[in-house]
Coordinates of C-alpha atoms in Angstrom, one line a residue:
M1453 CA 12.8 24.5 -4.0
L1454 CA 9.2 24.8 -5.3
D1455 CA 8.9 25.9 -9.0
D1456 CA 6.4 28.6 -10.0
P1457 CA 3.7 26.3 -11.2
L1458 CA 3.8 24.3 -8.0
K1459 CA 3.7 27.5 -5.9
T1460 CA 0.6 28.6 -7.8
Q1461 CA -1.1 25.3 -7.2
L1462 CA -0.1 25.2 -3.6
A1463 CA -1.4 28.8 -3.1
A1464 CA -4.8 27.8 -4.5
Y1465 CA -5.0 24.9 -2.0
L1466 CA -3.9 27.1 0.9
E1467 CA -6.9 29.4 0.2
R1468 CA -8.9 26.7 2.0
V1469 CA -7.1 27.3 5.3
Q1470 CA -9.6 28.8 7.7
R1471 CA -7.8 29.1 11.0
P1472 CA -4.3 30.4 11.8
F1473 CA -1.4 28.2 12.8
E1474 CA 2.4 28.3 13.0
L1475 CA 5.1 26.2 11.4
V1476 CA 7.8 25.9 14.2
A1477 CA 11.1 24.6 12.9
S1478 CA 14.0 23.1 14.7
L1479 CA 17.1 23.6 12.6
D1480 CA 20.9 23.2 12.6
E1481 CA 23.6 24.2 10.1
S1482 CA 22.9 21.3 7.6
E1483 CA 21.9 21.6 4.0
G1484 CA 18.6 19.9 4.9
S1485 CA 17.9 22.6 7.5
A1486 CA 18.5 25.3 4.9
Q1487 CA 16.1 23.6 2.5
M1488 CA 13.5 23.3 5.2
R1489 CA 13.8 27.0 6.1
E1490 CA 13.3 27.8 2.4
L1491 CA 10.3 25.5 2.1
L1492 CA 8.5 26.8 5.2
T1493 CA 9.2 30.4 4.3
T1494 CA 7.6 29.8 1.0
I1495 CA 4.6 28.2 2.5
A1496 CA 4.1 31.0 4.9
S1497 CA 4.4 33.6 2.2
L1498 CA 1.7 32.0 0.2
R1499 CA -0.9 32.4 3.0
S1500 CA 0.7 34.9 5.4
D1501 CA -2.6 35.9 6.9
K1502 CA -3.2 32.4 8.3
I1503 CA 0.2 30.7 8.3
S1504 CA 3.4 31.9 10.0
A1505 CA 6.8 30.3 10.3
R1506 CA 9.4 30.6 13.0
F1507 CA 12.8 28.9 13.4
D1508 CA 13.4 28.8 17.1
G1509 CA 12.2 25.3 17.8
Q1510 CA 14.2 23.1 20.2
D1511 CA 13.2 19.6 19.1
A1512 CA 16.0 17.0 19.2
R1513 CA 15.4 15.9 15.7
K1514 CA 16.9 18.5 13.3
P1515 CA 15.7 19.4 10.8
S1516 CA 12.1 19.1 11.7
F1517 CA 9.0 21.2 12.1
A1518 CA 5.7 21.1 14.0
L1519 CA 2.3 22.4 12.9
V1520 CA 1.1 24.3 15.9
R1521 CA -2.5 25.6 16.3
A1522 CA -3.3 28.4 18.6
D1523 CA -5.2 26.1 20.9
G1524 CA -2.1 23.9 21.3
E1525 CA -4.3 20.8 21.0
Q1526 CA -2.3 19.2 18.2
S1527 CA 1.0 17.4 18.1
L1528 CA 2.1 16.7 14.5
R1529 CA 5.7 16.9 13.4
F1530 CA 7.7 16.2 10.2
A1531 CA 11.3 15.3 10.6
G1532 CA 13.1 15.7 7.3
L1533 CA 11.6 17.2 4.2
P1534 CA 8.2 15.7 3.2
L1535 CA 8.7 16.0 -0.6
G1536 CA 8.5 13.3 -3.3
H1537 CA 5.6 11.0 -2.7
E1538 CA 5.0 12.8 0.6
F1539 CA 4.4 16.3 -0.7
T1540 CA 0.6 15.5 -0.8
S1541 CA 0.8 14.4 2.8
L1542 CA 2.3 17.8 3.7
V1543 CA -0.4 19.7 1.8
L1544 CA -3.1 17.7 3.5
A1545 CA -1.5 18.3 6.9
L1546 CA -1.5 22.0 6.3
L1547 CA -5.2 22.0 5.2
W1548 CA -6.4 19.9 8.1
T1549 CA -4.4 21.9 10.6
G1550 CA -6.0 25.0 9.1
G1551 CA -9.5 23.7 9.6
H1552 CA -10.3 22.3 6.2
P1553 CA -12.5 19.2 6.7
P1554 CA -11.0 15.8 5.8
K1555 CA -12.8 13.6 3.2
E1556 CA -13.5 10.8 5.6
E1557 CA -16.8 9.3 6.8
A1558 CA -18.3 11.2 9.7
D1559 CA -18.5 8.1 11.9
L1560 CA -14.8 7.3 11.4
I1561 CA -13.9 10.9 12.3
E1562 CA -16.0 10.6 15.4
Q1563 CA -14.4 7.3 16.3
I1564 CA -10.9 8.9 16.1
R1565 CA -12.0 11.8 18.3
Q1566 CA -13.3 9.3 20.9
L1567 CA -10.1 7.3 21.2
D1568 CA -8.9 7.4 24.8
G1569 CA -5.3 6.8 25.8
D1570 CA -1.7 7.9 25.2
F1571 CA -0.8 7.4 21.6
N1572 CA 2.7 8.6 20.6
F1573 CA 3.3 7.5 17.0
E1574 CA 6.5 7.6 15.0
V1575 CA 6.3 6.6 11.4
Y1576 CA 9.4 6.1 9.3
M1577 CA 8.9 6.7 5.5
S1578 CA 10.9 7.0 2.3
L1579 CA 10.4 9.6 -0.3
T1580 CA 10.3 7.0 -3.0
C1581 CA 7.7 4.8 -1.2
H1582 CA 4.3 4.8 -2.8
N1583 CA 2.8 2.8 0.1
C1584 CA 3.9 5.3 2.8
P1585 CA 1.6 8.3 2.1
D1586 CA -1.6 6.4 3.2
V1587 CA 0.0 5.6 6.5
V1588 CA 1.5 9.1 7.0
Q1589 CA -1.8 10.8 6.1
A1590 CA -3.8 8.5 8.4
L1591 CA -1.6 9.1 11.4
S1592 CA -1.3 12.9 10.6
L1593 CA -5.1 13.2 10.5
M1594 CA -5.4 11.3 13.8
A1595 CA -3.0 13.8 15.4
V1596 CA -5.1 16.7 14.0
L1597 CA -8.4 15.3 15.3
N1598 CA -7.4 14.0 18.7
P1599 CA -5.1 15.8 21.1
K1600 CA -4.3 12.4 22.7
V1601 CA -2.6 11.3 19.5
K1602 CA 0.9 12.5 18.8
T1603 CA 2.5 11.8 15.4
T1604 CA 6.0 12.3 14.2
V1605 CA 6.7 11.6 10.5
I1606 CA 10.4 10.7 9.9
E1607 CA 12.1 10.7 6.5
G1608 CA 14.5 7.8 6.9
G1609 CA 17.1 9.2 4.5
A1610 CA 17.5 12.3 6.7
F1611 CA 18.0 10.2 9.9
E1612 CA 20.1 7.3 8.8
A1613 CA 21.7 6.8 12.2
E1614 CA 18.2 6.5 13.8
V1615 CA 17.1 4.0 11.1
T1616 CA 20.3 2.0 11.7
A1617 CA 19.9 2.0 15.4
R1618 CA 16.3 0.7 15.2
E1619 CA 17.3 -1.7 12.5
I1620 CA 14.5 -0.5 10.2
M1621 CA 14.7 -2.5 6.9
A1622 CA 11.2 -1.7 5.5
V1623 CA 8.9 1.2 5.3
P1624 CA 6.4 2.4 6.3
M1625 CA 7.4 1.3 9.8
V1626 CA 5.3 2.6 12.7
Y1627 CA 6.2 2.7 16.3
L1628 CA 3.6 3.3 19.1
N1629 CA 4.9 4.5 22.4
G1630 CA 8.4 3.2 21.5
E1631 CA 7.3 -0.3 20.4
V1632 CA 6.7 -1.6 16.8
F1633 CA 3.1 -1.1 15.9
S1634 CA 3.0 -2.1 12.2
A1635 CA 5.1 -2.5 9.1
G1636 CA 3.8 -2.0 5.6
H1637 CA 0.7 -0.4 4.2
M1638 CA -2.3 0.3 6.4
E1639 CA -5.3 2.5 5.9
L1640 CA -6.9 4.8 8.4
K1641 CA -9.8 2.6 9.3
R1642 CA -7.6 -0.4 10.1
I1643 CA -5.3 1.7 12.3
V1644 CA -8.2 3.0 14.2
G1645 CA -9.7 -0.4 14.5
M1646 CA -6.5 -1.7 16.1
L1647 CA -6.8 0.9 18.8
D1648 CA -10.5 0.6 19.3
A1649 CA -11.2 -2.8 20.8
G1650 CA -14.9 -2.9 20.0
A1651 CA -14.6 -1.7 16.4
A1652 CA -14.6 -5.1 14.8
A1653 CA -17.7 -6.4 16.5
R1654 CA -19.6 -3.2 15.7
E1655 CA -18.5 -3.4 12.1
A1656 CA -19.6 -7.0 11.8
D1657 CA -23.0 -6.3 13.1
K1658 CA -23.3 -3.3 10.7
L1659 CA -22.4 -5.5 7.7
S1660 CA -24.6 -8.4 8.7
A1661 CA -27.6 -6.0 8.9
K1662 CA -27.3 -5.0 5.2
A1663 CA -30.0 -6.2 2.8
A1664 CA -29.0 -8.8 0.2
F1665 CA -27.3 -7.5 -2.9
D1666 CA -28.3 -8.4 -6.4
M1667 CA -24.6 -8.7 -7.2
L1668 CA -21.9 -8.9 -4.5
I1669 CA -18.3 -8.5 -5.7
V1670 CA -15.5 -9.8 -3.5
G1671 CA -12.3 -7.9 -4.3
G1672 CA -11.7 -4.4 -5.4
G1673 CA -8.9 -4.5 -7.9
P1674 CA -9.3 -3.7 -11.6
A1675 CA -11.5 -6.8 -12.1
G1676 CA -13.8 -6.0 -9.2
A1677 CA -14.0 -2.3 -10.0
A1678 CA -15.0 -3.0 -13.6
A1679 CA -17.6 -5.6 -12.5
A1680 CA -19.0 -3.0 -10.1
V1681 CA -19.4 -0.3 -12.8
Y1682 CA -21.0 -2.7 -15.2
A1683 CA -23.4 -4.1 -12.6
A1684 CA -24.4 -0.7 -11.3
R1685 CA -25.1 0.5 -14.8
K1686 CA -27.8 -2.2 -15.0
G1687 CA -29.6 -0.5 -12.1
I1688 CA -29.2 -3.4 -9.7
R1689 CA -28.2 -3.4 -6.0
T1690 CA -24.4 -3.7 -6.1
G1691 CA -21.9 -4.1 -3.4
V1692 CA -18.1 -4.5 -3.3
V1693 CA -16.3 -5.9 -0.3
A1694 CA -12.5 -5.7 -0.5
E1695 CA -9.6 -6.3 1.8
R1696 CA -7.9 -3.3 0.2
F1697 CA -9.6 -1.5 -2.7
G1698 CA -7.2 -1.4 -5.7
G1699 CA -5.5 -4.7 -4.7
Q1700 CA -2.0 -5.3 -6.2
V1701 CA -2.3 -2.0 -8.1
N1702 CA -1.6 -0.1 -4.9
D1703 CA 1.8 -1.7 -4.8
T1704 CA 2.7 -1.1 -8.4
L1705 CA 5.0 1.9 -9.0
D1706 CA 4.7 2.2 -12.8
I1707 CA 1.8 1.2 -15.0
D1708 CA 2.5 1.5 -18.7
N1709 CA 0.2 1.1 -21.7
Y1710 CA -3.2 0.6 -20.1
I1711 CA -5.1 1.4 -23.3
S1712 CA -5.5 5.2 -23.6
V1713 CA -3.2 5.7 -20.5
P1714 CA 0.4 5.5 -21.7
H1715 CA 1.8 5.9 -18.1
T1716 CA 0.5 6.2 -14.6
E1717 CA 1.4 5.1 -11.1
G1718 CA -0.4 2.4 -9.0
P1719 CA -1.8 4.6 -6.2
Q1720 CA -3.2 7.1 -8.7
F1721 CA -4.7 4.3 -10.8
S1722 CA -6.2 2.8 -7.7
S1723 CA -7.7 6.1 -6.6
A1724 CA -9.2 6.5 -10.1
L1725 CA -10.8 3.1 -9.9
L1726 CA -12.5 4.0 -6.6
Q1727 CA -13.6 7.4 -7.9
H1728 CA -15.1 5.8 -10.9
V1729 CA -17.0 3.1 -8.9
R1730 CA -18.3 5.8 -6.5
E1731 CA -19.9 7.7 -9.4
Y1732 CA -22.6 4.9 -9.2
E1733 CA -24.7 3.6 -6.4
V1734 CA -22.3 1.0 -5.3
D1735 CA -21.9 0.1 -1.6
V1736 CA -18.1 -0.1 -1.1
M1737 CA -17.1 -2.0 2.0
N1738 CA -13.3 -1.6 2.3
L1739 CA -10.8 -3.3 4.6
Q1740 CA -12.9 -6.4 4.9
R1741 CA -11.4 -9.9 4.3
A1742 CA -13.5 -12.8 3.1
K1743 CA -13.3 -16.0 5.1
A1744 CA -15.9 -18.4 3.6
L1745 CA -18.3 -18.8 0.8
K1746 CA -21.6 -20.7 1.2
P1747 CA -23.6 -21.6 -2.0
A1748 CA -27.2 -20.5 -2.3
G1749 CA -29.7 -22.3 -0.1
A1750 CA -33.5 -22.4 -0.2
D1751 CA -33.7 -18.6 -0.1
G1752 CA -31.6 -18.3 -3.3
L1753 CA -28.9 -16.2 -1.5
I1754 CA -25.2 -16.9 -1.6
E1755 CA -23.4 -16.0 1.7
V1756 CA -19.9 -14.6 2.2
T1757 CA -18.6 -14.7 5.7
L1758 CA -15.9 -12.1 6.7
E1759 CA -13.0 -12.4 9.1
N1760 CA -14.7 -10.1 11.6
G1761 CA -17.7 -12.4 11.7
G1762 CA -20.0 -10.3 9.5
V1763 CA -22.1 -12.1 6.8
L1764 CA -23.0 -10.5 3.5
R1765 CA -25.6 -12.0 1.1
G1766 CA -26.0 -11.8 -2.7
K1767 CA -28.2 -13.3 -5.4
T1768 CA -25.0 -13.5 -7.4
V1769 CA -21.4 -13.2 -6.4
I1770 CA -18.3 -12.3 -8.4
L1771 CA -15.0 -13.4 -7.0
S1772 CA -12.1 -11.0 -7.9
T1773 CA -9.7 -11.5 -5.0
G1774 CA -6.5 -11.1 -7.1
A1775 CA -3.2 -12.5 -6.1
R1776 CA -0.3 -11.8 -3.7
W1777 CA 3.5 -12.0 -3.9
R1778 CA 4.8 -15.5 -3.9
S1779 CA 7.1 -16.4 -1.0
M1780 CA 10.3 -18.5 -1.2
N1781 CA 9.0 -20.8 1.6
V1782 CA 12.5 -21.3 3.0
P1783 CA 13.7 -21.3 6.6
G1784 CA 14.3 -17.7 7.9
E1785 CA 12.0 -15.9 5.3
E1786 CA 9.2 -15.2 7.7
Q1787 CA 11.5 -14.5 10.6
Y1788 CA 13.3 -11.8 8.7
R1789 CA 10.4 -10.3 6.8
T1790 CA 10.8 -6.5 7.1
K1791 CA 14.2 -7.2 8.7
G1792 CA 16.1 -7.8 5.4
V1793 CA 13.5 -9.8 3.5
A1794 CA 11.5 -7.4 1.3
Y1795 CA 9.1 -7.4 -1.6
C1796 CA 8.9 -3.8 -2.7
P1797 CA 12.2 -2.5 -4.2
S1798 CA 10.9 1.1 -4.8
C1799 CA 9.6 1.3 -1.2
D1800 CA 12.5 -0.3 0.7
G1801 CA 15.4 0.1 -1.7
P1802 CA 16.6 3.4 -0.2
L1803 CA 17.1 1.8 3.2
Y1804 CA 19.8 -0.4 1.6
K1805 CA 21.9 2.4 0.4
G1806 CA 25.5 1.2 0.1
K1807 CA 24.7 -2.3 1.1
R1808 CA 24.9 -5.7 -0.8
V1809 CA 21.6 -7.2 -1.7
A1810 CA 20.1 -10.1 -3.6
V1811 CA 17.1 -10.2 -5.9
I1812 CA 15.3 -13.6 -6.2
G1813 CA 13.8 -14.1 -9.6
G1814 CA 14.9 -13.4 -13.2
G1815 CA 11.5 -12.4 -14.7
N1816 CA 10.5 -8.9 -15.7
S1817 CA 9.8 -7.9 -12.1
G1818 CA 13.0 -9.3 -10.8
I1819 CA 15.2 -7.6 -13.4
E1820 CA 13.4 -4.3 -13.1
A1821 CA 14.0 -4.5 -9.4
A1822 CA 17.7 -5.2 -9.9
I1823 CA 18.0 -2.3 -12.3
D1824 CA 16.4 0.1 -9.8
L1825 CA 18.4 -1.2 -6.9
A1826 CA 21.7 -0.9 -8.7
G1827 CA 21.4 2.8 -8.6
V1828 CA 21.2 2.8 -4.8
V1829 CA 23.0 -0.1 -3.3
E1830 CA 26.6 -1.2 -3.5
H1831 CA 26.0 -4.5 -5.3
V1832 CA 23.1 -6.6 -6.6
T1833 CA 23.1 -10.4 -7.1
V1834 CA 20.2 -11.8 -9.1
L1835 CA 19.5 -15.4 -8.4
E1836 CA 17.4 -17.3 -11.0
F1837 CA 16.2 -20.8 -10.6
M1838 CA 16.2 -21.7 -14.3
P1839 CA 19.2 -21.9 -16.7
E1840 CA 18.3 -18.5 -18.3
L1841 CA 16.7 -15.3 -17.4
K1842 CA 13.0 -14.9 -18.3
A1843 CA 12.9 -11.1 -18.5
D1844 CA 12.3 -9.2 -21.8
A1845 CA 15.4 -8.7 -23.9
V1846 CA 15.4 -5.0 -23.4
L1847 CA 15.6 -5.4 -19.6
Q1848 CA 18.4 -8.0 -19.9
K1849 CA 20.4 -5.6 -22.1
K1850 CA 20.0 -2.8 -19.5
L1851 CA 21.0 -5.1 -16.7
A1852 CA 24.1 -6.3 -18.5
S1853 CA 25.3 -2.7 -18.8
L1854 CA 25.4 -2.2 -15.0
P1855 CA 28.8 -2.7 -13.4
N1856 CA 27.5 -3.6 -9.9
V1857 CA 25.2 -6.4 -10.9
E1858 CA 25.9 -10.1 -11.0
V1859 CA 23.6 -12.9 -12.3
V1860 CA 23.6 -16.4 -10.9
L1861 CA 21.6 -19.0 -12.9
N1862 CA 20.5 -22.4 -11.7
A1863 CA 20.3 -21.1 -8.2
Q1864 CA 17.8 -22.6 -5.7
T1865 CA 17.5 -20.5 -2.5
T1866 CA 17.5 -22.7 0.5
E1867 CA 17.7 -20.5 3.6
V1868 CA 17.7 -16.9 4.9
L1869 CA 20.4 -16.4 7.5
G1870 CA 20.3 -13.7 10.2
D1871 CA 21.7 -12.8 13.6
G1872 CA 18.2 -12.7 15.2
S1873 CA 17.5 -9.1 14.3
K1874 CA 18.6 -8.7 10.7
V1875 CA 19.7 -10.6 7.6
Y1876 CA 23.4 -11.2 6.9
A1877 CA 23.3 -13.9 4.2
L1878 CA 21.4 -16.4 2.2
S1879 CA 22.1 -20.0 1.3
Y1880 CA 21.5 -21.5 -2.1
K1881 CA 22.2 -24.6 -4.1
D1882 CA 23.8 -24.8 -7.5
R1883 CA 21.3 -27.0 -9.4
V1884 CA 23.9 -28.2 -11.8
S1885 CA 26.7 -29.2 -9.4
G1886 CA 24.6 -29.7 -6.3
E1887 CA 27.0 -27.6 -4.4
A1888 CA 25.7 -25.6 -1.4
R1889 CA 26.8 -22.0 -1.4
Q1890 CA 26.4 -18.9 0.8
L1891 CA 26.0 -15.3 -0.3
A1892 CA 26.7 -12.4 2.1
V1893 CA 23.9 -9.9 1.7
E1894 CA 22.0 -7.5 4.0
G1895 CA 18.8 -7.4 1.9
I1896 CA 16.8 -10.0 -0.1
F1897 CA 14.2 -8.8 -2.5
V1898 CA 11.8 -11.5 -3.5
Q1899 CA 10.3 -11.2 -7.0
I1900 CA 9.2 -14.7 -8.0
G1901 CA 5.6 -14.2 -9.2
L1902 CA 2.2 -14.3 -7.6
L1903 CA -0.2 -16.7 -5.8
P1904 CA -4.0 -16.4 -6.2
N1905 CA -5.9 -15.3 -3.1
T1906 CA -8.2 -18.4 -3.1
D1907 CA -7.2 -20.4 0.1
W1908 CA -10.6 -19.5 1.6
L1909 CA -12.4 -21.1 -1.3
K1910 CA -10.9 -24.6 -1.1
G1911 CA -13.7 -27.2 -1.0
T1912 CA -16.3 -24.7 -2.3
V1913 CA -15.5 -23.8 -5.9
E1914 CA -13.3 -25.8 -8.3
L1915 CA -9.7 -24.7 -8.2
S1916 CA -6.8 -25.6 -10.6
K1917 CA -3.6 -27.2 -9.4
A1918 CA -2.1 -23.7 -9.1
G1919 CA -5.0 -22.7 -6.9
E1920 CA -6.7 -20.5 -9.5
I1921 CA -10.5 -20.5 -9.8
V1922 CA -11.6 -22.5 -12.8
V1923 CA -13.9 -20.4 -15.0
D1924 CA -15.4 -20.7 -18.5
A1925 CA -15.5 -18.0 -21.1
R1926 CA -18.3 -16.1 -19.2
G1927 CA -16.5 -16.2 -15.9
Q1928 CA -18.9 -18.9 -14.5
T1929 CA -17.4 -21.0 -11.7
S1930 CA -18.4 -24.5 -10.6
V1931 CA -21.0 -23.0 -8.2
P1932 CA -24.3 -21.7 -9.8
G1933 CA -24.6 -17.9 -9.4
V1934 CA -20.9 -17.5 -8.5
F1935 CA -18.6 -15.9 -11.1
A1936 CA -14.9 -15.0 -11.0
A1937 CA -12.6 -12.6 -12.8
G1938 CA -9.0 -11.4 -12.7
D1939 CA -5.7 -12.8 -11.5
C1940 CA -7.4 -15.3 -9.1
T1941 CA -8.7 -17.2 -12.1
T1942 CA -7.5 -19.6 -14.8
V1943 CA -7.6 -16.8 -17.4
P1944 CA -4.1 -16.5 -18.9
Y1945 CA -1.9 -13.4 -19.0
K1946 CA -2.2 -11.6 -15.7
Q1947 CA -2.5 -8.0 -16.8
I1948 CA -4.6 -5.1 -15.6
V1949 CA -6.4 -4.6 -18.9
I1950 CA -7.2 -8.3 -19.1
A1951 CA -8.5 -8.3 -15.5
A1952 CA -10.7 -5.3 -16.2
G1953 CA -12.2 -6.9 -19.3
A1954 CA -12.8 -10.2 -17.4
G1955 CA -14.6 -8.2 -14.6
A1956 CA -16.9 -6.6 -17.1
T1957 CA -17.6 -10.0 -18.7
A1958 CA -18.3 -11.6 -15.3
A1959 CA -20.7 -8.8 -14.4
L1960 CA -22.7 -9.1 -17.7
A1961 CA -22.8 -12.9 -17.3
A1962 CA -24.0 -12.6 -13.7
F1963 CA -26.7 -10.1 -14.7
D1964 CA -27.8 -12.6 -17.4
H1965 CA -28.0 -15.3 -14.7
L1966 CA -30.1 -12.9 -12.6
I1967 CA -32.7 -12.2 -15.2
R1968 CA -32.9 -15.9 -16.2
S1969 CA -33.4 -17.0 -12.6

């Protein structure tokens, strides 16, 4: 199952295991159980002095295995094979169980250890989901650190009946004590904050107590990361406050042709951005959402108020809040979000195996989604509002070669239809004839572009009709000392390389503003 180079690499990692533990598998006669037996036997053989495997477990989910420490104060189980995107999650679980310290802040680790209650988590993931590992790793670490936290990681493809019974239509999907806890990407700090009632207030006080920054950057995508590096290199006090460091990049499966990087994947690129920023003295404040901007007063400081009530101050501010997926804004969309309405084909596509789905949007992202889904689902219908597809010719040619794909042009989606728990159809209007039609589908993947994350700036900085921050060639906004960069601005061509360049430009312009002020 694991080739020789991967075994060698895994063996090197397992040398960090400090305390013994067992891998206790619950198996049946299935092929998946045979593969799990092989995987666990291999892992145990690579570190036989610390890791042992046995196959007499009696858990109801088969195949599955638990990581069991000698003290018995850990409840962490993987149901199904944690391979693909989740292999890293498995390796980390092995290391943490074996006593290797996690790379998390000491106060967050202590906060996890102090959680009091009964927390039984079940997280459903897909091996093709690039958003799932963060959630899986967060809940796994919590189970390792706190005996009151129990975590079961479930590979949806191995337990299709369970996924169907719970009507899970999006991953990662997390249940806490049998009830839905969250759907979609979440990071460890946010999960802990949802369980610790006083965490938000403590964090707000901590942020408000920070000294003013010379340059405060709001947003941690490519534009924000580039701005932070260029600012820090000037030797000034620099801070980055971000709702999710990496921004949209985290949700991008493939990134091609970033100059000098022919190909990478979004999560890896996001991790590299953060690693680069942390090579400098930059205060990174992640998982914080900006709520309001107040122009400089008599003290010359610009204020950014956060959702948790904290207030940060900067002599200059760079806005790089990026953009988010555009919604259809039709009846039923919000009601059936994660229940048939999805926005990430690579994450959620496997959950629609053998089903009929629709893709809304005929641009590059929509056609790429349709091509990917065609290999998994029974049938794909692409609905495009305009009289022709907007995707690149090479993508259209590939789409036309697929036998289970249909394209409907001049189609205006009007409603998402469901039975109260899941989608069964969508309604659309033929824009030529005006005829109302209905399409029977079990999944709808929305791929119709992006909206800038600038709602919180209305009435403060000048915005275009599209809601983008109006900037000049230097990234200067209508507010003195406030600059902007990236997909939230009027700069054309929303590309990673352009956002990074705009971030560098804004930082240099802001520094020039500082020294002239």
